[in-house]
mmCIF file of C-alpha atoms in Angstrom:
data_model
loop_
_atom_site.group_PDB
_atom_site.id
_atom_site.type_symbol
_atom_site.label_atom_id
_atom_site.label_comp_id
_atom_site.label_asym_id
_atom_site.label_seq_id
_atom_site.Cartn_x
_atom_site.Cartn_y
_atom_site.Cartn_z
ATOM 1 C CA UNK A 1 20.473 49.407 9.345
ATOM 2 C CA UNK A 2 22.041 46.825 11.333
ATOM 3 C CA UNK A 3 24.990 45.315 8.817
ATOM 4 C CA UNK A 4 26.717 41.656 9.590
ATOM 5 C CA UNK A 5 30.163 43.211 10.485
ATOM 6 C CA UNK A 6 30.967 41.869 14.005
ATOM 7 C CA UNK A 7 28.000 39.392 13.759
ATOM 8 C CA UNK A 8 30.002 36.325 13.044
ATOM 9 C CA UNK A 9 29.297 33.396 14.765
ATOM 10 C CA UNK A 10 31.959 30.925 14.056
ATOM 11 C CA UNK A 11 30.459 27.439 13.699
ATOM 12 C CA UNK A 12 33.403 24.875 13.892
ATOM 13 C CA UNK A 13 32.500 21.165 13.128
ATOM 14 C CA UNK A 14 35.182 18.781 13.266
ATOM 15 C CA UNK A 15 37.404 18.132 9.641
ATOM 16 C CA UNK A 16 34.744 16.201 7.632
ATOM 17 C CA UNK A 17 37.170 14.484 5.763
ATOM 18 C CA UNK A 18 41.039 14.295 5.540
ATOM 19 C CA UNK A 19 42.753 12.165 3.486
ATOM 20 C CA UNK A 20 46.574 11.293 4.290
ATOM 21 C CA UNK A 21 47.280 10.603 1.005
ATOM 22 C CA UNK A 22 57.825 45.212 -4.751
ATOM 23 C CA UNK A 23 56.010 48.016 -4.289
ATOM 24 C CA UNK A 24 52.777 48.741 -3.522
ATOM 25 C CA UNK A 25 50.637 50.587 -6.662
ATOM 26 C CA UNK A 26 52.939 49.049 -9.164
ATOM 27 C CA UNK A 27 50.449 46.722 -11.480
ATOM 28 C CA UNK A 28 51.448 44.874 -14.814
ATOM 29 C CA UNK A 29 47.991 43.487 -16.064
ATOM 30 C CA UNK A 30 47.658 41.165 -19.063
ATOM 31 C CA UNK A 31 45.001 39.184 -20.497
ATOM 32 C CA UNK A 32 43.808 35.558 -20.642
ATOM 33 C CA UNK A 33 39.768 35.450 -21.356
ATOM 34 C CA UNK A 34 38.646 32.293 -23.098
ATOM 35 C CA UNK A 35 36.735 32.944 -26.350
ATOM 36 C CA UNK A 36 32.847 32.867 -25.831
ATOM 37 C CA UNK A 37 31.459 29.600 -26.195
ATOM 38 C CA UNK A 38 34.701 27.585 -26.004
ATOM 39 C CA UNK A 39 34.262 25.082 -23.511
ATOM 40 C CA UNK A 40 35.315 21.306 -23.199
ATOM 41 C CA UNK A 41 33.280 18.488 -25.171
ATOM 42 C CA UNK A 42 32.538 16.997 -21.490
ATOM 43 C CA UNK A 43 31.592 19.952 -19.613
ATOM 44 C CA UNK A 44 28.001 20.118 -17.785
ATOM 45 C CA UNK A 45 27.169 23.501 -18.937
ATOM 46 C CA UNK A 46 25.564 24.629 -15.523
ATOM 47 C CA UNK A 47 26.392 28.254 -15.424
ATOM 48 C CA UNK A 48 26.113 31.402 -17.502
ATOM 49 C CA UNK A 49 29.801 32.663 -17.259
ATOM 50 C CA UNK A 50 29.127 35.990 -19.132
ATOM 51 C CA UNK A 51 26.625 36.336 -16.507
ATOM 52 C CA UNK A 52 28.579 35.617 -13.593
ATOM 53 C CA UNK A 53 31.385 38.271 -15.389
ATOM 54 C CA UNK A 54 28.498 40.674 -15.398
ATOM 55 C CA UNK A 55 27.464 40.447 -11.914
ATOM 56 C CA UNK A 56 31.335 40.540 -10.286
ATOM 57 C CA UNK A 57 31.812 44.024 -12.174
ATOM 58 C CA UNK A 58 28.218 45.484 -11.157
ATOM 59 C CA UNK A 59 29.884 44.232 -7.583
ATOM 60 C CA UNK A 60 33.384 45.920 -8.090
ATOM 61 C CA UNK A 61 31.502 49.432 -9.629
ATOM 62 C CA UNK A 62 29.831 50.057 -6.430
ATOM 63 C CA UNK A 63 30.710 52.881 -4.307
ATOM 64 C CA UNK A 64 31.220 51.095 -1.107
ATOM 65 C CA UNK A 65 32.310 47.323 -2.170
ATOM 66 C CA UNK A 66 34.049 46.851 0.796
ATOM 67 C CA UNK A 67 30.407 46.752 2.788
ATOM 68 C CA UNK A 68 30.221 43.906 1.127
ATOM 69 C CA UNK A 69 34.006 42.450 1.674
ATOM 70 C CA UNK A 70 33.275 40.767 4.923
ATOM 71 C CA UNK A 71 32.609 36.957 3.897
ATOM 72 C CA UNK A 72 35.235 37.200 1.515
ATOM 73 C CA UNK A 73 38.053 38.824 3.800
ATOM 74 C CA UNK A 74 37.248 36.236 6.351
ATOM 75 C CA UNK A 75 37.747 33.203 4.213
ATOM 76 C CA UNK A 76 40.627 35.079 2.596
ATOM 77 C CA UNK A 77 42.167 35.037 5.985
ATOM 78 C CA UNK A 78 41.995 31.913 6.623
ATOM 79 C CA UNK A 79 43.794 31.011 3.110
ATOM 80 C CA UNK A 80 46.575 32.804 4.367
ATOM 81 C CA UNK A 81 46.708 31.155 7.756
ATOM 82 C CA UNK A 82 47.172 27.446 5.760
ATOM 83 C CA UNK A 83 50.581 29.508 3.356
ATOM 84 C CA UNK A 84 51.667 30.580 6.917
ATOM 85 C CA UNK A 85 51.150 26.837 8.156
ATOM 86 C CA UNK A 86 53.844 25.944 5.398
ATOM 87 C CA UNK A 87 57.309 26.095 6.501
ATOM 88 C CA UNK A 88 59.129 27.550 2.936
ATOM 89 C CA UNK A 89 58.470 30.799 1.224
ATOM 90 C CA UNK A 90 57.339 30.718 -2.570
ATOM 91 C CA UNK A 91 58.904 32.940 -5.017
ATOM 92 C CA UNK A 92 56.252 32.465 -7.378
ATOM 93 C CA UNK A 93 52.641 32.534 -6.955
ATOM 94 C CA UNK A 94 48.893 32.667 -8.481
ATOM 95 C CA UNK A 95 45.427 33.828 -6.211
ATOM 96 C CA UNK A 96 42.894 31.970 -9.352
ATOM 97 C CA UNK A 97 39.534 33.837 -8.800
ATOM 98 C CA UNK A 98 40.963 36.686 -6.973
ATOM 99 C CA UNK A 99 37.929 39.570 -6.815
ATOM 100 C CA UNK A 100 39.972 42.542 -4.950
ATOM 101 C CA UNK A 101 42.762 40.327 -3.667
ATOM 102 C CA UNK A 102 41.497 38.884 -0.611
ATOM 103 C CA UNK A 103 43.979 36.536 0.026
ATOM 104 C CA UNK A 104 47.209 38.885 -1.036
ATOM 105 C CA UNK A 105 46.219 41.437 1.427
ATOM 106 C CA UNK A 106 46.860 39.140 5.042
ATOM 107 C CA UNK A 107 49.876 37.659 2.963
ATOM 108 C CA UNK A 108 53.482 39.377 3.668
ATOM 109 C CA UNK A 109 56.668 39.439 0.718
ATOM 110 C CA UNK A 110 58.932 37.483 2.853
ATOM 111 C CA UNK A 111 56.636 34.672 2.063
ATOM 112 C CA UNK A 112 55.502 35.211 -1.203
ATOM 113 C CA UNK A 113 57.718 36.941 -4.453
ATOM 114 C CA UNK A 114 55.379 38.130 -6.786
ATOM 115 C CA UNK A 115 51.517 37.452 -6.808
ATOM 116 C CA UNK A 116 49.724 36.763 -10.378
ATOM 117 C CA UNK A 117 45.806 37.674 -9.394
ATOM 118 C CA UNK A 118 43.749 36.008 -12.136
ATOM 119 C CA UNK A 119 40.055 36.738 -12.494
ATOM 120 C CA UNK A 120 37.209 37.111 -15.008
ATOM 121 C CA UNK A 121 35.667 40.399 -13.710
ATOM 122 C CA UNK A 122 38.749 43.193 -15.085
ATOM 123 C CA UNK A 123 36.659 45.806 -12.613
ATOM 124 C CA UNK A 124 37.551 44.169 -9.979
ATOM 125 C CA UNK A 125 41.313 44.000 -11.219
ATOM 126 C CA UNK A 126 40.954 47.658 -11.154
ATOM 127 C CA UNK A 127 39.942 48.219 -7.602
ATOM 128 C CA UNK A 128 42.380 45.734 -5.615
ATOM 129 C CA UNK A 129 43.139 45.947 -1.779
ATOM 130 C CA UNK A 130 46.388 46.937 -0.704
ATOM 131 C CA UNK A 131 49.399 44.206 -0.389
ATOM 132 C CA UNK A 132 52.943 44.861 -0.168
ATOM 133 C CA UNK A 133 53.564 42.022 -2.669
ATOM 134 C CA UNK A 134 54.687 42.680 -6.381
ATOM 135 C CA UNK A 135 51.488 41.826 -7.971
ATOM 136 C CA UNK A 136 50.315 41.325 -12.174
ATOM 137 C CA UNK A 137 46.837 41.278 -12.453
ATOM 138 C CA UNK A 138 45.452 38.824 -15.080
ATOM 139 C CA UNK A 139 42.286 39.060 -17.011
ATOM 140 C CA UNK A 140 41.582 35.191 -16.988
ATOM 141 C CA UNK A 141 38.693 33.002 -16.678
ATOM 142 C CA UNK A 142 39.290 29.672 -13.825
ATOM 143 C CA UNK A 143 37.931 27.508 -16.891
ATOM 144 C CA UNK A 144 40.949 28.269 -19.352
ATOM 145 C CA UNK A 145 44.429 29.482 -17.753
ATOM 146 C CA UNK A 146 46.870 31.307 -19.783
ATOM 147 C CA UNK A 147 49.831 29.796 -18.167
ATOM 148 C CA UNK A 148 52.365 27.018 -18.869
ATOM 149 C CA UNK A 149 53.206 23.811 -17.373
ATOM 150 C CA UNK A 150 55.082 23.969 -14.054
ATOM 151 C CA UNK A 151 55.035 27.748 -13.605
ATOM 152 C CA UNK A 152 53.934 28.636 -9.677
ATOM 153 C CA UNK A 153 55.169 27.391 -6.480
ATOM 154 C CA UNK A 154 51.751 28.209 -5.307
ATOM 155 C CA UNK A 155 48.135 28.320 -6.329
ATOM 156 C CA UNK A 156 45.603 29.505 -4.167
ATOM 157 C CA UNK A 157 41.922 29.999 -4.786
ATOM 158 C CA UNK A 158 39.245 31.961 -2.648
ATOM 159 C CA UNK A 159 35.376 31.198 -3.135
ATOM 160 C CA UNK A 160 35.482 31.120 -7.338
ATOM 161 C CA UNK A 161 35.459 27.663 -8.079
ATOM 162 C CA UNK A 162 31.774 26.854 -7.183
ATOM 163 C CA UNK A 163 31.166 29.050 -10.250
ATOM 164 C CA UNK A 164 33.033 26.418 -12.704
ATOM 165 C CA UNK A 165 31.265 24.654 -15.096
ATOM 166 C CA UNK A 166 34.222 22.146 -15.417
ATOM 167 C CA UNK A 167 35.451 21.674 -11.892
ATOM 168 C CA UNK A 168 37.403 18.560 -12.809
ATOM 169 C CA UNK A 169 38.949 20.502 -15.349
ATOM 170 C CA UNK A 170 39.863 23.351 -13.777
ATOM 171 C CA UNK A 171 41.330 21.595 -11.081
ATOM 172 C CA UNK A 172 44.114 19.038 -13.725
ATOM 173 C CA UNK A 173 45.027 22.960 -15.163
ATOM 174 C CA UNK A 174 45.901 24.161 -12.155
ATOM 175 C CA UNK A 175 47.813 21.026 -11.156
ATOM 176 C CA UNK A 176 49.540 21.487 -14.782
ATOM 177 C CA UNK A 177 50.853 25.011 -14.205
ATOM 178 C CA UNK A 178 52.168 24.038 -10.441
ATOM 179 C CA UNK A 179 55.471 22.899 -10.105
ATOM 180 C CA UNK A 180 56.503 19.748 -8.976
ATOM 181 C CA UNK A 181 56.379 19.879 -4.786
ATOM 182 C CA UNK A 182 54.238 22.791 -5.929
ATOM 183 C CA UNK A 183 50.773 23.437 -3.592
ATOM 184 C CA UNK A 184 47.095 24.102 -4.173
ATOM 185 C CA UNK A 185 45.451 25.526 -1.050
ATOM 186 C CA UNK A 186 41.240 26.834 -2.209
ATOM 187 C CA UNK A 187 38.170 27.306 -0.844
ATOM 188 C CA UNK A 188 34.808 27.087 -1.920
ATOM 189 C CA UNK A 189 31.347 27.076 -0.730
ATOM 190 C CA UNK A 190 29.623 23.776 0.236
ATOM 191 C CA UNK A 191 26.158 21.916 -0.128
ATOM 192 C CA UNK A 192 24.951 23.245 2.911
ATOM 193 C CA UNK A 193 25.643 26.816 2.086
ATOM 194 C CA UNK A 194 22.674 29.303 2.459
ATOM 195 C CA UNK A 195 20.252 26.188 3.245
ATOM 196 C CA UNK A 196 18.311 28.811 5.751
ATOM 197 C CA UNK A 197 17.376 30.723 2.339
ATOM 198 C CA UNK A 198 16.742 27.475 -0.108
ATOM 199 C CA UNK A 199 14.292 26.055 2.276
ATOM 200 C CA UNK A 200 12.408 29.185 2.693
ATOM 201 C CA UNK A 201 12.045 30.206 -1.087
ATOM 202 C CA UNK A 202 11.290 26.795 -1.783
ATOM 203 C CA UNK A 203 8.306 26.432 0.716
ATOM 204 C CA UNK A 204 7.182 30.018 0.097
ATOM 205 C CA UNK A 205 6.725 29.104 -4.120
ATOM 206 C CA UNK A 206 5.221 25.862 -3.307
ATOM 207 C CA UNK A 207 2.615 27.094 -1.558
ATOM 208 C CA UNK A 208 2.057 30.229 -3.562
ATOM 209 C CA UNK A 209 3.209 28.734 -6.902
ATOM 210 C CA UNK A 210 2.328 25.422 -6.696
ATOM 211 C CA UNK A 211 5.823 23.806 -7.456
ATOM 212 C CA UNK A 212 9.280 25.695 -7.125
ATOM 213 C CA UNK A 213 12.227 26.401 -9.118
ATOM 214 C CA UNK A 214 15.908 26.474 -8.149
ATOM 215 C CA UNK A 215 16.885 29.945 -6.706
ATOM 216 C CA UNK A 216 19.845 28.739 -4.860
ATOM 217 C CA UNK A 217 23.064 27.474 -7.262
ATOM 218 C CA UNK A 218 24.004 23.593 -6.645
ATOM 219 C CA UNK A 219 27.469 22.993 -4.866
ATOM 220 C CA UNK A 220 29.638 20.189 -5.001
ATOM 221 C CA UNK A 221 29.612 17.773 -1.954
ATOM 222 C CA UNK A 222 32.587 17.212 0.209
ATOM 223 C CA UNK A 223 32.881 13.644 -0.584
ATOM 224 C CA UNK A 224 33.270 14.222 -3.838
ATOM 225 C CA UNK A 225 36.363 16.507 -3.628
ATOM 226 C CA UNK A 226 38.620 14.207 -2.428
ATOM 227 C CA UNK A 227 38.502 12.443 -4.993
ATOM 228 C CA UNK A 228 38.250 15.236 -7.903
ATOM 229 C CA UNK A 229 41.968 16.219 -6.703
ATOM 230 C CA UNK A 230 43.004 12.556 -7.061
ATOM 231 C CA UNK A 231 42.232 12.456 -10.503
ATOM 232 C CA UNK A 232 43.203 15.489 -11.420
ATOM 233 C CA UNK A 233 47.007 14.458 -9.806
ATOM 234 C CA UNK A 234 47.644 15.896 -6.652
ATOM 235 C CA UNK A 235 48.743 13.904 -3.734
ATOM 236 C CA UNK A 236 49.119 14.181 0.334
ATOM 237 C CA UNK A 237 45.403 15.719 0.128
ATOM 238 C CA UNK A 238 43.888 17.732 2.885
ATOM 239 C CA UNK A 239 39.576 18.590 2.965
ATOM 240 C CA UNK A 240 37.949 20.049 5.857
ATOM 241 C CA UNK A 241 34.894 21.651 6.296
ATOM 242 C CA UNK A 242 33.822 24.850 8.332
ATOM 243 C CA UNK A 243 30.660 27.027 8.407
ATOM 244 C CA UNK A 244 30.428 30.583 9.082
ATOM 245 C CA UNK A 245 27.358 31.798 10.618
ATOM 246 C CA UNK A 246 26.278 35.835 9.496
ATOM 247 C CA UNK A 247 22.797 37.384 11.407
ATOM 248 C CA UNK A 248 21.221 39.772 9.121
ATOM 249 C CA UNK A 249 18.299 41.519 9.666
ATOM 250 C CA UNK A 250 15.988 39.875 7.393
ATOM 251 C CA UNK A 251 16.115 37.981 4.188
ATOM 252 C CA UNK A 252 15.622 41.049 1.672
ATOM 253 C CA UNK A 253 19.104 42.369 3.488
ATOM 254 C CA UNK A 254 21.009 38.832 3.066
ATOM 255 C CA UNK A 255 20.047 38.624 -0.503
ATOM 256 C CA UNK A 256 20.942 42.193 -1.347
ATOM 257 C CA UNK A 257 24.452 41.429 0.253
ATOM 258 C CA UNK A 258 24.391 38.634 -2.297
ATOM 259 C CA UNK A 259 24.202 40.529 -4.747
ATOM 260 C CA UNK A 260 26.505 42.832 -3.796
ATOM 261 C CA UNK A 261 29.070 39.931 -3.055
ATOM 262 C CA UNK A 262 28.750 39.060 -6.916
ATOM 263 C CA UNK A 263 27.271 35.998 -5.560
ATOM 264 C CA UNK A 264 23.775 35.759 -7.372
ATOM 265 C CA UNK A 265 22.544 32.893 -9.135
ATOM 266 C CA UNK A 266 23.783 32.663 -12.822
ATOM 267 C CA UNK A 267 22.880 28.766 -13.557
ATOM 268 C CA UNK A 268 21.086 28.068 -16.713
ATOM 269 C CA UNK A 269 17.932 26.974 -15.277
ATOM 270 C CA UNK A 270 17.447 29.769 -12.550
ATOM 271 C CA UNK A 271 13.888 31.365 -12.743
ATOM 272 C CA UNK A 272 13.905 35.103 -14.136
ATOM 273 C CA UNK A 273 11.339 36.684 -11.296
ATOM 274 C CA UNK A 274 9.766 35.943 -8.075
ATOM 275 C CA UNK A 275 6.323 37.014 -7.738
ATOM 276 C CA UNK A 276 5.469 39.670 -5.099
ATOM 277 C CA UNK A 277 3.521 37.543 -2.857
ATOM 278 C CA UNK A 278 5.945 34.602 -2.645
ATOM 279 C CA UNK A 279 8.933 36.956 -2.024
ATOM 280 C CA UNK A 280 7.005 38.116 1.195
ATOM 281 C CA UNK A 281 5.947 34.681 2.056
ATOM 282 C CA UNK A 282 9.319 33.639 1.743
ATOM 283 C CA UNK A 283 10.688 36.250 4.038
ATOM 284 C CA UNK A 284 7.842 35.216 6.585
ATOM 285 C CA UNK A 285 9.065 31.670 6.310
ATOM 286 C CA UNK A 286 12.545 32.748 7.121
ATOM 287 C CA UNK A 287 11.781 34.740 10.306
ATOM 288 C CA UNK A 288 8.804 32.352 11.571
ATOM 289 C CA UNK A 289 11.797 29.065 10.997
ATOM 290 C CA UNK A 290 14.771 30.731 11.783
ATOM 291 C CA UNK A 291 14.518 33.678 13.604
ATOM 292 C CA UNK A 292 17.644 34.453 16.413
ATOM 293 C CA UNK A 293 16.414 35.788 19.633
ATOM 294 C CA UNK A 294 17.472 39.407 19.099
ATOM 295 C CA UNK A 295 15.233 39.417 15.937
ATOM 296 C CA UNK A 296 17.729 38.641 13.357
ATOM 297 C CA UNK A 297 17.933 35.523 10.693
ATOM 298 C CA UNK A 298 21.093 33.610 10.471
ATOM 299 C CA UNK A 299 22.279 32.729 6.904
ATOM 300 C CA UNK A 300 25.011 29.381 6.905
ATOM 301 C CA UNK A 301 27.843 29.198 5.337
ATOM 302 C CA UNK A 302 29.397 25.822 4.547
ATOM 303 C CA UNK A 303 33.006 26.346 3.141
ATOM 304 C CA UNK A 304 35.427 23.575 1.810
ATOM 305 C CA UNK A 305 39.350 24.312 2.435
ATOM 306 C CA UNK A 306 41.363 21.904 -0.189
ATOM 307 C CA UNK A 307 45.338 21.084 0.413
ATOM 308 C CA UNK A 308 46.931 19.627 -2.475
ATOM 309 C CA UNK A 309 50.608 18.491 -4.030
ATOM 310 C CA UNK A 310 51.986 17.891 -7.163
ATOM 311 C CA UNK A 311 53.988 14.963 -6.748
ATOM 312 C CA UNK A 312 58.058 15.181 -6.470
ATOM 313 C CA UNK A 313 60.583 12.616 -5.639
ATOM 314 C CA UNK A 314 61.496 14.326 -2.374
ATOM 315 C CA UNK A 315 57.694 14.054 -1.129
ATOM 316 C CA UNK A 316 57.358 11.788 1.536
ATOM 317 C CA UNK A 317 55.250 8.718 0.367
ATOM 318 C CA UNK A 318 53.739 5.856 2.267
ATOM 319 C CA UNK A 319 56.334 2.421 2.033
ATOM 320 C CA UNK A 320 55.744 -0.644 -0.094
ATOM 321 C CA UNK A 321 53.238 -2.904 0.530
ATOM 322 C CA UNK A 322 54.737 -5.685 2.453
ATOM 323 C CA UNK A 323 57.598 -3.988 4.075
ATOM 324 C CA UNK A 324 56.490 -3.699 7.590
ATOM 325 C CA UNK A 325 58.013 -5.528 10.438
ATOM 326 C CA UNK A 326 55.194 -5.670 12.969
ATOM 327 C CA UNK A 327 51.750 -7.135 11.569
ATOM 328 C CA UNK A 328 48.393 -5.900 12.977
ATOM 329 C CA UNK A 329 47.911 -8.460 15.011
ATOM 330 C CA UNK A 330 50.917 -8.452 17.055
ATOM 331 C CA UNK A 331 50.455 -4.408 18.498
ATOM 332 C CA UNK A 332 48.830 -5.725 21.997
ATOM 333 C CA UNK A 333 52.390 -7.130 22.819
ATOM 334 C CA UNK A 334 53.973 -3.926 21.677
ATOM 335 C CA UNK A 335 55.516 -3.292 25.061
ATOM 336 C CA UNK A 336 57.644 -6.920 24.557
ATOM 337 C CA UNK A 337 59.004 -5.580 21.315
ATOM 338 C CA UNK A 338 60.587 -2.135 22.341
ATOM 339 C CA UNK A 339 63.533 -1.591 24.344
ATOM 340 C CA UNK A 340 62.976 -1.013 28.604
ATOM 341 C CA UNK A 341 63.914 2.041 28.943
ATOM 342 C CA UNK A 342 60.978 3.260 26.331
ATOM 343 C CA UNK A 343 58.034 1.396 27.205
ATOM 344 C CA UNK A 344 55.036 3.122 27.927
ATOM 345 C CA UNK A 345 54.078 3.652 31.669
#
């Protein structure tokens, strides 16, 4: 069966939005899980968290989970590349949402100390990729960390926080247990994620159903993130958008890699079973709408990469209002105002 490895097709769009503003094998594991039903008094309760527990350890059991890996190491990867981008090493760091550690393993120990990897699903904390990092794997759920204020140089997170009830939440913890000049580089999945398969379910139950439910779990929009981090207290913040494009050969193959991901639906309102019919409809749709011309069916993937600081007095910051020297007005006579041996040619 033809599998997506070596069927990306990298889909670049420009950044959406930026805003200027020690040995391997040797594990220490501890525990963090929230109590069931504690939650905060403002949370939209979208998700069933037990579920999505359930479903990353079915993943992590499997006897091949690396077929699955590939969406996960690729994103992972690109994590890394944004620690690289930062010119300091950081003795003390957390991967929130971890799965196998797909971040730690394209990460080096000149760069990072010791790696906490937090994550609800303990099978997956059990079957972790190689790193040469000092690692201590935490059984912890995004929602409620088991850390204390100003503890990690770094905090990265890797396609887990679309699964948060409490996003803005989850996002002031993590800012909490940072240090100060501390950095929080994540990644998750995007409104226009998997839009190939939405469309096609949803026309397929319409017309076989009469009406359609959601099969497809709702993402947070790009706009939107910028200003999450803002009020959650991080500064100098960096969004930017990117799709990844995999060809599968049909839509009964893309949803069983789904599932194999640990990336099925668990919101509340998600309908139980598809008929028959409308599944086969629905597969029809996809081919007949989307179809590539070697026969396969492209599935999108819209992924948000977040940059963001906790403030310290050594951060650069933008100068008072009212101290420039040069108003707006006056930048067409630039060249009068700078010495002659530097104006522009």
């Amino acid at each position: 069966m033809l599998r997506p490895a070596g069927l990306w097709r990298l889909c670049r769009r420009p950044w959406a939005a930026r805003v200027p503003a020690e040995n391997l094998g040797r594990r220490e594991v501890t525990s963090g899980v929230s109590p069931r039903g504690s939650t905060s008094p403002r949370t939209l309760n979208i998700f069933d968290r037990d579920l999505k527990r359930k479903q990353k350890n079915w993943a992590a059991r499997q006897p091949e989970p690396t077929k699955f890996d590939y969406l996960k190491e690729e994103v992972g990867s690109r994590i890394a590349d944004r620690v690289y981008d930062i010119p300091r090493n950081f003795p003390l760091a957390l991967d929130l949402g971890c799965g196998r550690g797909y971040i730690a393993q394209y990460l080096n120990k000149e760069t990072i100390g010791k790696f906490f990897q937090a994550d609800i699903a303990e099978n997956a904390l059990k079957n972790p990729l190689e790193t040469e990092i000092p690692t201590v794997s935490v059984l912890a759920d995004e929602e409620f960390l088991p850390f204390k204020e100003n503890t990690f140089d770094l905090v990265v997170s890797s396609l887990s926080l679309h699964w948060v009830n409490d996003l803005p939440r989850a996002l002031e913890q993590i800012h909490y247990i940072l240090k100060p000049d501390g950095v929080f580089i994540g990644a998750m999945f995007g409104g226009d994620t998997l839009y190939e398969l939405r469309c096609s379910l949803q026309l397929a139950e319409t017309e076989r159903e009469g009406g359609f439910s959601p099969h497809i779990s709702p993402f947070t929009a790009v706009n939107d993130l910028g200003h999450l981090l803002g009020r959650a207290g991080f500064n100098t913040l960096t969004v930017d958008t990117d799709e990844i494009q995999v060809n599968y050969p049909g839509m009964f193959e893309l949803m069983e890699d789904l599932q194999g991901m640990g990336e099925s639906n668990c919101a509340w309102n998600r309908k139980a079973l598809l008929h028959r019919d409308t599944m086969l409809a629905a597969a029809a749709v996809y081919r007949e709408m989307y179809r590539n011309e070697d026969g396969s069916v492209p599935a999108t993937y819209q992924i948000y990469y977040m940059i963001g600081w906790k403030y310290h007095e050594s951060q650069a910051r933008p100068a008072e209002r009212g101290s420039a020297t040069v108003s707006f007005g006056e930048l067409g006579k630039i060249n009068n105002l700078m010495p002659p041996g530097k104006k522009s040619q």
